[in-house]
PDB file of C-alpha atoms in Angstrom:
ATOM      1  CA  UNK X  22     155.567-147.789 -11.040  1.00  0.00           C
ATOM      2  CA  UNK X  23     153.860-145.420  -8.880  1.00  0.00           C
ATOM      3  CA  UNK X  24     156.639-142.476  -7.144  1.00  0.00           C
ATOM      4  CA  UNK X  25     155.388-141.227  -4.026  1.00  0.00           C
ATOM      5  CA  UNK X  26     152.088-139.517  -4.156  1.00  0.00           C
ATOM      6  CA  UNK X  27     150.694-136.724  -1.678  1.00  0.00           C
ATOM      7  CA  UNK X  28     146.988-135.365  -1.267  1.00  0.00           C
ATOM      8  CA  UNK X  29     145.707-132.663  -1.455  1.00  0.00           C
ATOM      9  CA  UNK X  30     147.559-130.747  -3.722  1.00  0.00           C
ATOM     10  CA  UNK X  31     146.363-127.360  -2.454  1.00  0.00           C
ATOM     11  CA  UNK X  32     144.511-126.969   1.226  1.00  0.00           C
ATOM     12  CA  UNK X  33     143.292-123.262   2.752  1.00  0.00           C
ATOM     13  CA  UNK X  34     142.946-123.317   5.998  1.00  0.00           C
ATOM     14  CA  UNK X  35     141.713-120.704   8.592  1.00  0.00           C
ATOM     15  CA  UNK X  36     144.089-120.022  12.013  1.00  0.00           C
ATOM     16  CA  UNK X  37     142.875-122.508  14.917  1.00  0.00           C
ATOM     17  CA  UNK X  38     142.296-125.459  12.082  1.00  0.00           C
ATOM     18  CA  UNK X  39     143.422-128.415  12.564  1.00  0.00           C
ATOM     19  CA  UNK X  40     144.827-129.884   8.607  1.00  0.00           C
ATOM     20  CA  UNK X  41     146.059-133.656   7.927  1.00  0.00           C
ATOM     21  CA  UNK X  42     147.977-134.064   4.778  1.00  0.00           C
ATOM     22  CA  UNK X  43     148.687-137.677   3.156  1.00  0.00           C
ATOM     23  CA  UNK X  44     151.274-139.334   1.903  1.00  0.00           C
ATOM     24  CA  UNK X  45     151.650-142.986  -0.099  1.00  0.00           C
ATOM     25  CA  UNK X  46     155.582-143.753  -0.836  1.00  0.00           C
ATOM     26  CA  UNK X  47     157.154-145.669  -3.726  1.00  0.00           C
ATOM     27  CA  UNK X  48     156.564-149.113  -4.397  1.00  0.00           C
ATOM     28  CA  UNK X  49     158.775-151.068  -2.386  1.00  0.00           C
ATOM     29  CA  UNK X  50     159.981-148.050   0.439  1.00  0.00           C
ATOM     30  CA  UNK X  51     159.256-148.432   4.092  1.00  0.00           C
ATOM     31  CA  UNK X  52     160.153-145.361   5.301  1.00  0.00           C
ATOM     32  CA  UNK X  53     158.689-142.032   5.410  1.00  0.00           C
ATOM     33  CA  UNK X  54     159.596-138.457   5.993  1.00  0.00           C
ATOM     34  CA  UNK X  55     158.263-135.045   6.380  1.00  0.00           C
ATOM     35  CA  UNK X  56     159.729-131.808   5.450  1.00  0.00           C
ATOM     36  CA  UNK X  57     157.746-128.294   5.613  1.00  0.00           C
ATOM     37  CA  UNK X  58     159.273-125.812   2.999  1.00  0.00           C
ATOM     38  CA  UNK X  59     158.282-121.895   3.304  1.00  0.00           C
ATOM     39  CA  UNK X  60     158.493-120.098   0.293  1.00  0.00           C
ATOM     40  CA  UNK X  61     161.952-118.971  -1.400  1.00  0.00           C
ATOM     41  CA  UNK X  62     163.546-121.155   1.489  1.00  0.00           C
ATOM     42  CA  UNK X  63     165.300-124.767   1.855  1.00  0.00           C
ATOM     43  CA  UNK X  64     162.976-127.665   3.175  1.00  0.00           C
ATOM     44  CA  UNK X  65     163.489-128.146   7.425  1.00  0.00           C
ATOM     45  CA  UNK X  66     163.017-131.759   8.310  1.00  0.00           C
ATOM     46  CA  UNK X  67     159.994-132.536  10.505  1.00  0.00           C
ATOM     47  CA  UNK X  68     159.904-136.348  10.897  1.00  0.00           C
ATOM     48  CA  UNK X  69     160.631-139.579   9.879  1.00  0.00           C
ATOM     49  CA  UNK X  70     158.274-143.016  10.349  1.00  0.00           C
ATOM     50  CA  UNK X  71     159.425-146.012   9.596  1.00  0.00           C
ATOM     51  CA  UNK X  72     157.706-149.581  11.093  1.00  0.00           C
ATOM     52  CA  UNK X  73     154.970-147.149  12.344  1.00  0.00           C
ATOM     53  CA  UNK X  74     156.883-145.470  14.911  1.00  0.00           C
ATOM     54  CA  UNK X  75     158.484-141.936  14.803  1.00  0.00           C
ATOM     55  CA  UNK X  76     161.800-142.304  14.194  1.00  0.00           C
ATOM     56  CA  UNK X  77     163.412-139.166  13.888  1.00  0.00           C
ATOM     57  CA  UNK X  78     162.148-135.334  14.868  1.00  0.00           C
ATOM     58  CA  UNK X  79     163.344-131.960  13.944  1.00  0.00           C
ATOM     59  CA  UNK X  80     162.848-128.714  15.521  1.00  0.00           C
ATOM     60  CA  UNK X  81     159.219-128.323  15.384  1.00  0.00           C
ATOM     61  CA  UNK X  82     156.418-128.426  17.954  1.00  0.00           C
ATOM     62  CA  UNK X  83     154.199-130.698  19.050  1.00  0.00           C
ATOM     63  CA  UNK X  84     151.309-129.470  17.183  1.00  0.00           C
ATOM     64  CA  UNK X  85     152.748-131.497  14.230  1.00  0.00           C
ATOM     65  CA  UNK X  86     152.770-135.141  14.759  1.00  0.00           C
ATOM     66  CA  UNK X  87     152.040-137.854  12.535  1.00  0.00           C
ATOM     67  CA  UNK X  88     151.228-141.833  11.689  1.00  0.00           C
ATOM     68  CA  UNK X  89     152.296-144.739   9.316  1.00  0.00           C
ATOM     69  CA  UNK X  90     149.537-146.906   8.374  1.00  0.00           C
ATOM     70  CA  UNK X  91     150.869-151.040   8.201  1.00  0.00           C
ATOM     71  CA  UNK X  92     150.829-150.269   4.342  1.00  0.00           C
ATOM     72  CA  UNK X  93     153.650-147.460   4.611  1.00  0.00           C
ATOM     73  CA  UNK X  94     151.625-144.321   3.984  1.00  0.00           C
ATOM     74  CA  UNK X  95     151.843-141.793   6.547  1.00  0.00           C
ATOM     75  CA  UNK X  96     149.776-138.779   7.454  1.00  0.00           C
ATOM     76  CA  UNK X  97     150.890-135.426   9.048  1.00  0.00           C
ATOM     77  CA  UNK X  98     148.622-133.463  11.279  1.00  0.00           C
ATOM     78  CA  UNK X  99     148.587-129.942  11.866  1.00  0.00           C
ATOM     79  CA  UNK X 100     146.726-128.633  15.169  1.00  0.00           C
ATOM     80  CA  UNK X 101     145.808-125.280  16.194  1.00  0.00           C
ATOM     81  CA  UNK X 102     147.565-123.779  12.940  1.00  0.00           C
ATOM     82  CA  UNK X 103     148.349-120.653  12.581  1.00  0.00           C
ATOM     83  CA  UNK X 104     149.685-118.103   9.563  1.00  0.00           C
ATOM     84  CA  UNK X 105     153.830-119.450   9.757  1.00  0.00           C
ATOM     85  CA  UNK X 106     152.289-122.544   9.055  1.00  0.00           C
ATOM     86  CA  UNK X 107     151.781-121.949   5.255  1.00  0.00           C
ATOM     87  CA  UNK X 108     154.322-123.733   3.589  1.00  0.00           C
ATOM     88  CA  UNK X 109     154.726-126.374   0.856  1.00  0.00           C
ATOM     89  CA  UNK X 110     154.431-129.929   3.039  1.00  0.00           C
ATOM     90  CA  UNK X 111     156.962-132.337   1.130  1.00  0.00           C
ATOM     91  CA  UNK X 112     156.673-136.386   1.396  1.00  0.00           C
ATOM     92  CA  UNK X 113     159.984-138.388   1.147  1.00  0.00           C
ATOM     93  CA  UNK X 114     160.187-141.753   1.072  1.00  0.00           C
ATOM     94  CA  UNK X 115     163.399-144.342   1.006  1.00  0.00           C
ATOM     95  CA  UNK X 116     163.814-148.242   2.022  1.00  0.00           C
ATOM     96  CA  UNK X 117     165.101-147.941   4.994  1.00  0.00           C
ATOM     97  CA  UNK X 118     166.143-145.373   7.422  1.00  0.00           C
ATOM     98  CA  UNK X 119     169.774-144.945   7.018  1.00  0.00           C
ATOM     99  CA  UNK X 120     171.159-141.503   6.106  1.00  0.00           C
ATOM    100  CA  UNK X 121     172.960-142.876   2.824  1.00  0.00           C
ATOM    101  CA  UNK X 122     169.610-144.123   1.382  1.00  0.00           C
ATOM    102  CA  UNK X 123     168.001-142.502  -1.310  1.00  0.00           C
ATOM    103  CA  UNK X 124     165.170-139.780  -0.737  1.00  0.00           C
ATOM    104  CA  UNK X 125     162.378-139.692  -3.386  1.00  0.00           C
ATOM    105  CA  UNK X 126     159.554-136.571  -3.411  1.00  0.00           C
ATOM    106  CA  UNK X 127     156.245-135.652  -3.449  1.00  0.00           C
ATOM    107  CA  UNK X 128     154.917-133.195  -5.158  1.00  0.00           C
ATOM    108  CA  UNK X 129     154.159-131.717  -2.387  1.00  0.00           C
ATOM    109  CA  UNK X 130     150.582-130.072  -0.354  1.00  0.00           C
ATOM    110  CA  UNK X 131     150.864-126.402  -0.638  1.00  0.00           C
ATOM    111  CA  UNK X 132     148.809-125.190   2.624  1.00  0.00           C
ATOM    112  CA  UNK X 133     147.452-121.279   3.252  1.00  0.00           C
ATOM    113  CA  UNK X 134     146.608-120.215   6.602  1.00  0.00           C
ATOM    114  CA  UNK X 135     144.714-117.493   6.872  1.00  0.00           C
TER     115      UNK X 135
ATOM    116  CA  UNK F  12     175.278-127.024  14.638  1.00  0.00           C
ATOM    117  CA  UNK F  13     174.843-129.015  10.807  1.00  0.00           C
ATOM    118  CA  UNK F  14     174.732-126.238   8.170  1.00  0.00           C
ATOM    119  CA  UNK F  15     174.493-126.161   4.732  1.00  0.00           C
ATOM    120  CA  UNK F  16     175.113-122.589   2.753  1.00  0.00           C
ATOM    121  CA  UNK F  17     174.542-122.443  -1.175  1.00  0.00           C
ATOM    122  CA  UNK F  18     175.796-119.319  -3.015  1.00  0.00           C
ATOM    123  CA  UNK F  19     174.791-116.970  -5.131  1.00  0.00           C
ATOM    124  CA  UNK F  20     171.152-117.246  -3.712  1.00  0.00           C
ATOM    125  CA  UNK F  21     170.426-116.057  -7.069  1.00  0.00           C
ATOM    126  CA  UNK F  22     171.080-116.147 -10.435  1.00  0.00           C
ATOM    127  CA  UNK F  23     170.207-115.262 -14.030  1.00  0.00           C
ATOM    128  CA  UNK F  24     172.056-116.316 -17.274  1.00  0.00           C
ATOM    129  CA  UNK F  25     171.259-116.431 -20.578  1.00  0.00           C
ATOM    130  CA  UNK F  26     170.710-119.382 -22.652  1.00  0.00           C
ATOM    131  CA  UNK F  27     173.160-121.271 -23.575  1.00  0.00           C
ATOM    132  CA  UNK F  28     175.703-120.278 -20.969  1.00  0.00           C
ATOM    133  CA  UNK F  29     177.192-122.041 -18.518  1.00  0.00           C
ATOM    134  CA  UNK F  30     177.274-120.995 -14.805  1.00  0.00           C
ATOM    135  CA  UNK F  31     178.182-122.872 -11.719  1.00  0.00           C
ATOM    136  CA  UNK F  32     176.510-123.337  -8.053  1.00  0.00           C
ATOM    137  CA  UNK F  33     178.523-122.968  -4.779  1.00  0.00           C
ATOM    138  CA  UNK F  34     177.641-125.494  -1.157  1.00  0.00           C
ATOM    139  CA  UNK F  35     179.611-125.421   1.659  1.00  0.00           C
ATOM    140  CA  UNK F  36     178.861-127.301   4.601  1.00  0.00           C
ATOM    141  CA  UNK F  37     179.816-128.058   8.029  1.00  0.00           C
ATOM    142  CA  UNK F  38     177.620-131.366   8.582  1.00  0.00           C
ATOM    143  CA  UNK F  39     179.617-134.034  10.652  1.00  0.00           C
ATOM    144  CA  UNK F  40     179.643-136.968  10.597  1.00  0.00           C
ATOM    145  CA  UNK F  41     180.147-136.636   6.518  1.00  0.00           C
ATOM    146  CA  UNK F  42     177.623-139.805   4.524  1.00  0.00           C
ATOM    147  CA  UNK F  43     177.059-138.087   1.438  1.00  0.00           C
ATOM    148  CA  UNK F  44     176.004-134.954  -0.631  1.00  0.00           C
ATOM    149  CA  UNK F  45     173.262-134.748  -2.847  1.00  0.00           C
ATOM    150  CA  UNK F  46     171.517-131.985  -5.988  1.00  0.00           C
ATOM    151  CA  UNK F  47     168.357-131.951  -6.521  1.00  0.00           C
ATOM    152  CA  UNK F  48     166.155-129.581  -8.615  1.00  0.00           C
ATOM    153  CA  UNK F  49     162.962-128.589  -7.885  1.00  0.00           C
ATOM    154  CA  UNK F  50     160.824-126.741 -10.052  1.00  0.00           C
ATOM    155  CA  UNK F  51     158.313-124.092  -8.748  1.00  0.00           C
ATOM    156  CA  UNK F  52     155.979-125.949  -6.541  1.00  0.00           C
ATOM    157  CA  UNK F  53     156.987-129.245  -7.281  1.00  0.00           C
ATOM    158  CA  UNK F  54     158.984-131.713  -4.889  1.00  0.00           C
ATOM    159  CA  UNK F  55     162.712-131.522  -5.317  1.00  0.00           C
ATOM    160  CA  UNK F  56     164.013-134.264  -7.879  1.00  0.00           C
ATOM    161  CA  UNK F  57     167.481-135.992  -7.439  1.00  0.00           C
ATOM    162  CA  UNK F  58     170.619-134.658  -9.771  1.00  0.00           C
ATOM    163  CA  UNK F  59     173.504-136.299  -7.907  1.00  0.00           C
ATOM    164  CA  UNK F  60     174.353-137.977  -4.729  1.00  0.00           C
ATOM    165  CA  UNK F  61     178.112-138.296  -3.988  1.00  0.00           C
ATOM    166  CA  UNK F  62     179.908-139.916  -1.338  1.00  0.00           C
ATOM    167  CA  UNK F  63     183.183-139.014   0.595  1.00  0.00           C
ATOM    168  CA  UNK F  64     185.399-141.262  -1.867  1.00  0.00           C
ATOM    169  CA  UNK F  65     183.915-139.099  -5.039  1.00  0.00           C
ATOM    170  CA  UNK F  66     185.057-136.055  -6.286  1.00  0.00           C
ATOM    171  CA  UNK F  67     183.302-135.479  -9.658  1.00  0.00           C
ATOM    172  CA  UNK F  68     179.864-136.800 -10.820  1.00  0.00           C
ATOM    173  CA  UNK F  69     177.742-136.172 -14.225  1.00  0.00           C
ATOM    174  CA  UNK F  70     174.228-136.234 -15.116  1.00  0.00           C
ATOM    175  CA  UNK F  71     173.941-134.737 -18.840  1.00  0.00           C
ATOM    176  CA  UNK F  72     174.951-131.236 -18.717  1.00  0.00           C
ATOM    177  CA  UNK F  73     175.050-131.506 -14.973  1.00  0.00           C
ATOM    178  CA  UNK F  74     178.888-131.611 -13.084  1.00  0.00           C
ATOM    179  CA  UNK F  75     179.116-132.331  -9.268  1.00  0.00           C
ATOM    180  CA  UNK F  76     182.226-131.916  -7.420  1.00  0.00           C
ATOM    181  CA  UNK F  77     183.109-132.491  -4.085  1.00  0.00           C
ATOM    182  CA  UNK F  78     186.050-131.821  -2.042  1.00  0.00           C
ATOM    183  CA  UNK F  79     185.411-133.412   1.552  1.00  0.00           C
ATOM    184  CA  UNK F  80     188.547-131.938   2.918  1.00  0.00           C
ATOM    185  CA  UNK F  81     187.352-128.059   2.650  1.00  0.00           C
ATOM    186  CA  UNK F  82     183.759-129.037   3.035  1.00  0.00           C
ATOM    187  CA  UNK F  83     182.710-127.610  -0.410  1.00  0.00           C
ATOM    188  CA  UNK F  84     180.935-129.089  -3.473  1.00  0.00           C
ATOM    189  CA  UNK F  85     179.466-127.095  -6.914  1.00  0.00           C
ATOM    190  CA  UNK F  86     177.257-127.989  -9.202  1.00  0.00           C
ATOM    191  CA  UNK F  87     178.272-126.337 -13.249  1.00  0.00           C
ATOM    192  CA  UNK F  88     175.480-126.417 -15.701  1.00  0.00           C
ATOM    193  CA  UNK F  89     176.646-126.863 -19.110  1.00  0.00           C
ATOM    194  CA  UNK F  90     174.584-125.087 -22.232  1.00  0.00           C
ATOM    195  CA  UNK F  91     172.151-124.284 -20.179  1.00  0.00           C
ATOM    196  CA  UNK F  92     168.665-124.035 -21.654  1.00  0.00           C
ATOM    197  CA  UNK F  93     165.244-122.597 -19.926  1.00  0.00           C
ATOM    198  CA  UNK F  94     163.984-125.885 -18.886  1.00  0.00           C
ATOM    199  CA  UNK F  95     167.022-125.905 -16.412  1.00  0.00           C
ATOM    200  CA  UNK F  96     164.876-122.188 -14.954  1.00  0.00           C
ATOM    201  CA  UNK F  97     164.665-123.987 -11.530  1.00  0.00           C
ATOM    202  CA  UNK F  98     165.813-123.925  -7.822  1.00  0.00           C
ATOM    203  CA  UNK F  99     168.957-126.167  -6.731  1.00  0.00           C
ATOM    204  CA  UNK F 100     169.350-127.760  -3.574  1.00  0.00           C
ATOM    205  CA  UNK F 101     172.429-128.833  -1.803  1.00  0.00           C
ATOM    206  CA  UNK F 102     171.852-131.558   0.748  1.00  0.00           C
ATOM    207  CA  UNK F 103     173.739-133.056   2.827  1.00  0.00           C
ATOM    208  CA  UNK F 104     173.312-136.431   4.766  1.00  0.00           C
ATOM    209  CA  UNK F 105     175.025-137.284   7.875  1.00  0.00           C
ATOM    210  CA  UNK F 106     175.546-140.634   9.323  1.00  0.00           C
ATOM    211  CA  UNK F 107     174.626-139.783  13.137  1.00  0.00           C
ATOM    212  CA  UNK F 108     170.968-139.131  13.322  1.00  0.00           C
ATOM    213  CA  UNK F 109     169.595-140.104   9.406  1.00  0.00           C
ATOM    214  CA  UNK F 110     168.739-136.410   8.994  1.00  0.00           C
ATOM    215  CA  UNK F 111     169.526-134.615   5.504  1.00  0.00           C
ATOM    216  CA  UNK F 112     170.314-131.358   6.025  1.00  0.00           C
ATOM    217  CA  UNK F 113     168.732-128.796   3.321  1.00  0.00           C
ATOM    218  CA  UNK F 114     170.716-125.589   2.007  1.00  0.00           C
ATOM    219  CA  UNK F 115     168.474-122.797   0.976  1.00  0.00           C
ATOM    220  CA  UNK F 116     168.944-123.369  -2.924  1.00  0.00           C
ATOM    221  CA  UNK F 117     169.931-121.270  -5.342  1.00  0.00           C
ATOM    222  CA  UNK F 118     167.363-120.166  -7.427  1.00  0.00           C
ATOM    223  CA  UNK F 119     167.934-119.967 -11.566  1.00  0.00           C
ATOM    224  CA  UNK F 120     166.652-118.457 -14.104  1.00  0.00           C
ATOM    225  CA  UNK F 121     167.678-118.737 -17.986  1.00  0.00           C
ATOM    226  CA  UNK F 122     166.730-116.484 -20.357  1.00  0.00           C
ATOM    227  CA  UNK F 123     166.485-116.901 -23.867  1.00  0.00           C
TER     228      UNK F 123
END
């Protein structure tokens, strides 16, 4: 059984790119979130897809947005990046949405800006 | 605001010892509290997930505790070895919104 695979694994990128970064969840999850983690620092939430539609947001502009494909993997898009951007991009997935559910990883897409 | 605050950010030990890793939190409405470990690079991997009824929860050499009534869980490593050379992560989930909230980790390293 398959955990939750991301691709790339590394992505440079110049400022004013535009970057999408994949995402396939477990067998058998239906949900999908995004976290961004800068280096030495926590992981901040970005979103959550689940049914295709953007469930939850965190604090993070509209440059970032995202999709979930009718077979559960998602995508997150990155426009106009620039340098705070470089972080390690971390795929969850879960069945279901609720808060309680278990949260499985990625690996993870380390992306440089420069 | 939901926080999450792990303590010492830090932390160096030598083989074989045992140490312990502070989380307090303030995230409300309380659905659980969760470890994970995530090696350099890599995606965070689960350690414990605890819920307001438990106080104490093992994984191997790994110990969760949580008291819900002062908002504060630890995680003790017992014999620690240098595979365990790794960052922790206290997260907390809240019912109201399906967010987890991240702490900043505490970062390990064991030295032989």
């Amino acid at each position: 059984d398959a955990g939750v695979t991301q691709s790339p694994t590394h992505l440079i990128k110049t400022r004013g790119q535009q970057v999408t970064l994949r995402c396939s969840p477990k067998s058998g999850h239906d949900t999908v979130s995004w976290y961004q983690q800068a280096l030495g620092q926590g992981p901040q939430f970005i979103f959550q897809y689940y049914e295709e539609e953007e469930r939850q947001r965190g604090n993070f502009p509209d440059r970032f947005s995202g999709h979930q494909f009718p077979n559960y993997s998602s995508e997150l898009n990155v426009n106009a990046l620039l340098l705070g951007d470089s972080a390690l991009y971390l795929c969850a997935s879960s069945s279901g949405t609720g808060g309680f559910r278990e949260q499985y990883f990625g690996p993870g897409t380390r992306l440089t800006v420069t | 605001k939901n926080q999450v605050e792990q303590s010492p950010q830090s932390l160096i030990i030598l083989e074989g010892k045992n140490c312990t890793l502070q989380c307090n939190y303030t995230v409300s409405p309380f659905s659980n509290l969760r470890w994970y470990k995530q090696d350099t690079g890599r995606g965070p991997v689960s350690l414990t997930i605890m819920t307001f009824s438990e106080n104490t929860k093992s994984n191997g050499r790994y110990t969760a505790t949580l008291d819900a009534d002062t908002k504060q869980s630890s995680l003790h490593i017992t014999a620690s070895q240098l595979s365990d050379s790794a960052s922790y992560i206290c997260v907390v989930s809240s019912y109201a919104g399906n967010m987890l909230t991240f702490g900043g980790g505490t970062r390990l390293m064991v030295k032989p």
